[in-house]
mmCIF file with all atom_site columns, C-alpha atoms in Angstrom:
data_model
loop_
_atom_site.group_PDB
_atom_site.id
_atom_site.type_symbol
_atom_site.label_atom_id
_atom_site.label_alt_id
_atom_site.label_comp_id
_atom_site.label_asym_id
_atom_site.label_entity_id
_atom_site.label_seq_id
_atom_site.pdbx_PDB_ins_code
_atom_site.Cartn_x
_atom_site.Cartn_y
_atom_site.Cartn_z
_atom_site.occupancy
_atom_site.B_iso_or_equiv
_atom_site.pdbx_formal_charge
_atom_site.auth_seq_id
_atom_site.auth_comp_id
_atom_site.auth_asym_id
_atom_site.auth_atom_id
_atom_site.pdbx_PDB_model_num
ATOM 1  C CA . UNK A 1 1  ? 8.357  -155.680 61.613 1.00 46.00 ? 24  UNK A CA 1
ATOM 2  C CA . UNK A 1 2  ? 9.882  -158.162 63.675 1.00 48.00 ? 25  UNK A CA 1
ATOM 3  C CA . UNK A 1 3  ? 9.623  -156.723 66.985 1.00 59.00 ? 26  UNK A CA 1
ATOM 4  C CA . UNK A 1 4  ? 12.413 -156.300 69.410 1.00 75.00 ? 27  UNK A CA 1
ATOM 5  C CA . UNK A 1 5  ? 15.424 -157.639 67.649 1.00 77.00 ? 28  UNK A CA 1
ATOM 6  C CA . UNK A 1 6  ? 17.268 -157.822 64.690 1.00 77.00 ? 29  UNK A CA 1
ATOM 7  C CA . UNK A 1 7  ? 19.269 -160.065 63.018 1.00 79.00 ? 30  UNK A CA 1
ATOM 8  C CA . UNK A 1 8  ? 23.192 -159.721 63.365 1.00 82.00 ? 31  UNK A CA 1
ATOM 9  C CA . UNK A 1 9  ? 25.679 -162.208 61.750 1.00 85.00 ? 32  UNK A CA 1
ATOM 10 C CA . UNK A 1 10 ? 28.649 -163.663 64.287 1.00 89.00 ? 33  UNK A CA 1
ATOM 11 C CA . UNK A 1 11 ? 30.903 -162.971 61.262 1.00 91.00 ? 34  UNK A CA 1
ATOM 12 C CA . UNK A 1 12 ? 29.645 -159.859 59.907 1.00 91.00 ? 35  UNK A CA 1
ATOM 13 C CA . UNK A 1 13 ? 32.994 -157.775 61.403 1.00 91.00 ? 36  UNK A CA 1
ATOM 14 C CA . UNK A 1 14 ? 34.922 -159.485 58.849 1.00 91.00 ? 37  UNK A CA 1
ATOM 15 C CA . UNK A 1 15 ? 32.194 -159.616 56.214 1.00 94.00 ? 38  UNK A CA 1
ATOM 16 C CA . UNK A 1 16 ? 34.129 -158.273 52.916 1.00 95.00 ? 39  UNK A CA 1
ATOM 17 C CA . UNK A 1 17 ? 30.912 -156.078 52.479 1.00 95.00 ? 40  UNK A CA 1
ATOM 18 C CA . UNK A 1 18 ? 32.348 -154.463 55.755 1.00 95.00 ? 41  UNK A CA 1
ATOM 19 C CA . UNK A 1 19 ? 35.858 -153.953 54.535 1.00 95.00 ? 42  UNK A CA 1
ATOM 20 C CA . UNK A 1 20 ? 34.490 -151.958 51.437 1.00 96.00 ? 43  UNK A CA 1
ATOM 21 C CA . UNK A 1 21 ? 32.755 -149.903 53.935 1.00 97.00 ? 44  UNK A CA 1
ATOM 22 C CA . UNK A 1 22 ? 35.094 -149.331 56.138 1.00 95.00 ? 45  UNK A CA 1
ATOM 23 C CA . UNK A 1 23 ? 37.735 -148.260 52.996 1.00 95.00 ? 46  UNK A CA 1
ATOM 24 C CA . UNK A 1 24 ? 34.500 -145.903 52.148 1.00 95.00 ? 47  UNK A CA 1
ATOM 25 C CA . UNK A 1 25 ? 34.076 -144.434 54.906 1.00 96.00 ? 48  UNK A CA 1
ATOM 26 C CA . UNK A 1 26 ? 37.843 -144.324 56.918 1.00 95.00 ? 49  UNK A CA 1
ATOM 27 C CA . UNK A 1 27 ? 36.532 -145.421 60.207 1.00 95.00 ? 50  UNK A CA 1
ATOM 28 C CA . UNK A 1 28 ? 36.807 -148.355 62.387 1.00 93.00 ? 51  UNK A CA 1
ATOM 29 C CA . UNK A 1 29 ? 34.806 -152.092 62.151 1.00 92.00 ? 52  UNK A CA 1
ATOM 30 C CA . UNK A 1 30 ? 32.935 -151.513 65.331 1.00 94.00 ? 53  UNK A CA 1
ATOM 31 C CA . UNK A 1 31 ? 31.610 -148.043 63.922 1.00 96.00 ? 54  UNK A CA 1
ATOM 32 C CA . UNK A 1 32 ? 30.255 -149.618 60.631 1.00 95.00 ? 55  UNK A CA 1
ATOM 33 C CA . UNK A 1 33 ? 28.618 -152.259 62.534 1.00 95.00 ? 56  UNK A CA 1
ATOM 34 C CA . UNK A 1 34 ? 27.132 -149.784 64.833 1.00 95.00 ? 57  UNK A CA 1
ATOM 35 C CA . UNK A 1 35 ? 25.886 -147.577 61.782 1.00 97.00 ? 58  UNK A CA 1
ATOM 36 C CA . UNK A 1 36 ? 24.590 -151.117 60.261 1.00 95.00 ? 59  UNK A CA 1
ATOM 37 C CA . UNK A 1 37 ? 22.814 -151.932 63.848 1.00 94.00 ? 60  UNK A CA 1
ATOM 38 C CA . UNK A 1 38 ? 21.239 -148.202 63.224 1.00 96.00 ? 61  UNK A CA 1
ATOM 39 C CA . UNK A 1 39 ? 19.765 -148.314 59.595 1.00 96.00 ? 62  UNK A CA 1
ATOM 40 C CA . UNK A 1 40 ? 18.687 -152.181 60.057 1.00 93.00 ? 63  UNK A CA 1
ATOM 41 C CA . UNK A 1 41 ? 16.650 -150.879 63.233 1.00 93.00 ? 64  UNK A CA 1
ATOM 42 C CA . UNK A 1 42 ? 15.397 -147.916 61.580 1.00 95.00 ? 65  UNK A CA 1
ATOM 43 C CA . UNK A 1 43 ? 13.865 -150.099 58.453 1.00 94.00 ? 66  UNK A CA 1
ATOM 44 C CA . UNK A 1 44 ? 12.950 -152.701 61.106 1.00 91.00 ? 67  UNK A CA 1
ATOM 45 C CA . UNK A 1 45 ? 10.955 -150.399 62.901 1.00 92.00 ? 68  UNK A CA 1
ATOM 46 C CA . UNK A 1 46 ? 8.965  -147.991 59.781 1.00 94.00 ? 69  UNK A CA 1
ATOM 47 C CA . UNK A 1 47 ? 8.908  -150.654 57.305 1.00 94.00 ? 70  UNK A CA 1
ATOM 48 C CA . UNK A 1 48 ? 6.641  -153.080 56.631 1.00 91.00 ? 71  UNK A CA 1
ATOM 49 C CA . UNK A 1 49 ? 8.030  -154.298 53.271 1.00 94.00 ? 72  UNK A CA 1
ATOM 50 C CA . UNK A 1 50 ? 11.638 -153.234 53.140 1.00 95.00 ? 73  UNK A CA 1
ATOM 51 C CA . UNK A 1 51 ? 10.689 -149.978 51.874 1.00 97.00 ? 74  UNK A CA 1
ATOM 52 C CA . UNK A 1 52 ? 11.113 -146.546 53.518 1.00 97.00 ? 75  UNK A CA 1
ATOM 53 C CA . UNK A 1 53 ? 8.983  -143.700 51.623 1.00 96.00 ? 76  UNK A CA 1
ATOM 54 C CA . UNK A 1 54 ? 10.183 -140.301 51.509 1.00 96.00 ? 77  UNK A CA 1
ATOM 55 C CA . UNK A 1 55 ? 13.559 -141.324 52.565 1.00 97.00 ? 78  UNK A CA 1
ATOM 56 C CA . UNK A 1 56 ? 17.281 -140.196 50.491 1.00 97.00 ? 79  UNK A CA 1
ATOM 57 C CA . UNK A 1 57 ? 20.631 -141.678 51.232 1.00 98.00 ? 80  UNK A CA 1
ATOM 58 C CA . UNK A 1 58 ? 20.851 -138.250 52.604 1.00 97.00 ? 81  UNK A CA 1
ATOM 59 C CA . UNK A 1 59 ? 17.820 -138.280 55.237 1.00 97.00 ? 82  UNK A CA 1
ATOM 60 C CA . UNK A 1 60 ? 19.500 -141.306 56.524 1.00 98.00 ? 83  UNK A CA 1
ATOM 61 C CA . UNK A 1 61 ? 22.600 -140.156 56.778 1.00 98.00 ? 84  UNK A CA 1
ATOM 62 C CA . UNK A 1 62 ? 21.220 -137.308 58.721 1.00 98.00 ? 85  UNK A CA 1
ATOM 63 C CA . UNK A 1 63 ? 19.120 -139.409 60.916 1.00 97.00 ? 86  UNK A CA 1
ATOM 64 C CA . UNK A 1 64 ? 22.103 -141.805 61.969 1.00 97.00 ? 87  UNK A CA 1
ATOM 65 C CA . UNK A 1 65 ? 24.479 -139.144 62.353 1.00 96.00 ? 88  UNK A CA 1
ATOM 66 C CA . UNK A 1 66 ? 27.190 -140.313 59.934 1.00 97.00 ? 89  UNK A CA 1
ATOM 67 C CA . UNK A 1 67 ? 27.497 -138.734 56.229 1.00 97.00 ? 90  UNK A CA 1
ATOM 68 C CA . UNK A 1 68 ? 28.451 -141.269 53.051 1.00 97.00 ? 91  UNK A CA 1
ATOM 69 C CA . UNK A 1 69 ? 27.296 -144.334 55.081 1.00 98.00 ? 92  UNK A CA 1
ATOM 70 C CA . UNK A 1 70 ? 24.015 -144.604 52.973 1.00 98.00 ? 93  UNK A CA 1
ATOM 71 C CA . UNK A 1 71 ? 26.051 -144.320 49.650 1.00 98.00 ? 94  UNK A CA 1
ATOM 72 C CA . UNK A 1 72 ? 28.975 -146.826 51.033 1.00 98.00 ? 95  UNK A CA 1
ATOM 73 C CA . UNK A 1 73 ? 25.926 -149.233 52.157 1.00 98.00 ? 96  UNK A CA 1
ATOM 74 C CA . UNK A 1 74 ? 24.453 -148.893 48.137 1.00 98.00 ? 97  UNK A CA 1
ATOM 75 C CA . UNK A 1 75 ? 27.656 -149.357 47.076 1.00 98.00 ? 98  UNK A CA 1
ATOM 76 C CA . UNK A 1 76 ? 27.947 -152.963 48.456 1.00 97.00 ? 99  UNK A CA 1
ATOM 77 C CA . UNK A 1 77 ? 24.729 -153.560 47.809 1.00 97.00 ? 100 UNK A CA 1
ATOM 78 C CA . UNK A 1 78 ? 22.589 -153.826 51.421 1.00 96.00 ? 101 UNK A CA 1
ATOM 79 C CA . UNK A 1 79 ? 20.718 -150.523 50.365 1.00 98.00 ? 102 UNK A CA 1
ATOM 80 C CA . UNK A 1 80 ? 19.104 -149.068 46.999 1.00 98.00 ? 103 UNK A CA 1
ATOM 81 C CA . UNK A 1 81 ? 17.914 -146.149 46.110 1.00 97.00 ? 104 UNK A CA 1
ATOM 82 C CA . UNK A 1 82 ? 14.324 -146.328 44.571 1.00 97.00 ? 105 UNK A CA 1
ATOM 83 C CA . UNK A 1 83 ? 11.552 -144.244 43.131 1.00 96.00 ? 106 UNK A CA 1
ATOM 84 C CA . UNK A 1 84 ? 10.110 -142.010 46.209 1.00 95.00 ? 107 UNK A CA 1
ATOM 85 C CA . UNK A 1 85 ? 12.735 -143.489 48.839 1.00 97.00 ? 108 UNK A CA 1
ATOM 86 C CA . UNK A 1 86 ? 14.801 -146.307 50.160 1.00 98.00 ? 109 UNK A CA 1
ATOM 87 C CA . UNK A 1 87 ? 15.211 -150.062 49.926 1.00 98.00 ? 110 UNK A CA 1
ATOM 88 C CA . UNK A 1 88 ? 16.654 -153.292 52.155 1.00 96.00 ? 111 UNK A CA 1
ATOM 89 C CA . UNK A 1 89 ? 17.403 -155.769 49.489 1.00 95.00 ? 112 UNK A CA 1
ATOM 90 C CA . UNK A 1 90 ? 16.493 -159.334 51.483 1.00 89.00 ? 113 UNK A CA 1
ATOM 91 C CA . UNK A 1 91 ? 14.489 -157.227 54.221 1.00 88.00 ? 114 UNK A CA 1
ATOM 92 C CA . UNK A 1 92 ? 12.259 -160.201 53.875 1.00 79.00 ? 115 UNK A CA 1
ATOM 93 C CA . UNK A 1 93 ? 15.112 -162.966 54.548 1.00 75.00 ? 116 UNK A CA 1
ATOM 94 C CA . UNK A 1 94 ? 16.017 -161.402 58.106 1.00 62.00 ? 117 UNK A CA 1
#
């Protein structure tokens, strides 16, 4: 856990990880990056190893507020599914 902040890229709005997200979900950059601000602090916070047990792309959706953004963030790759719950690929690299 690193405490009270998280790491957030200067160019991440444009990030072409973002445009597939935003073309998954239909909604606006600033809303992506806000759902991204929201799962990143979530793992920040109950994970110690980029891993959240007992969670579903559907539990986080719920927990965020926003349906699909789980499956549009596995889609590009900054979330997996695993065995028993949830993964940040690179949690250990921010």
């Amino acid at each position: 856990m690193a405490g009270d902040w998280i790491k957030m890229r200067i160019d991440l709005q444009s990030h072409p990880k973002i445009v597939r997200i935003l073309s998954a979900t239909r909604s606006d950059k600033f809303r992506a990056i806000g759902g991204l601000h929201s799962v990143w602090s979530i793992f920040d916070t109950h994970s110690e190893d980029g891993i959240l047990h007992g969670y579903s792309a559907e539990t986080l959706d719920h927990v965020i507020g926003w349906d699909g953004f789980s499956e549009a963030m596995i889609s590009v790759g900054w979330l997996d599914e695993i065995s028993g719950g949830l993964a940040m690929p690179g949690f250990d690299d921010h």
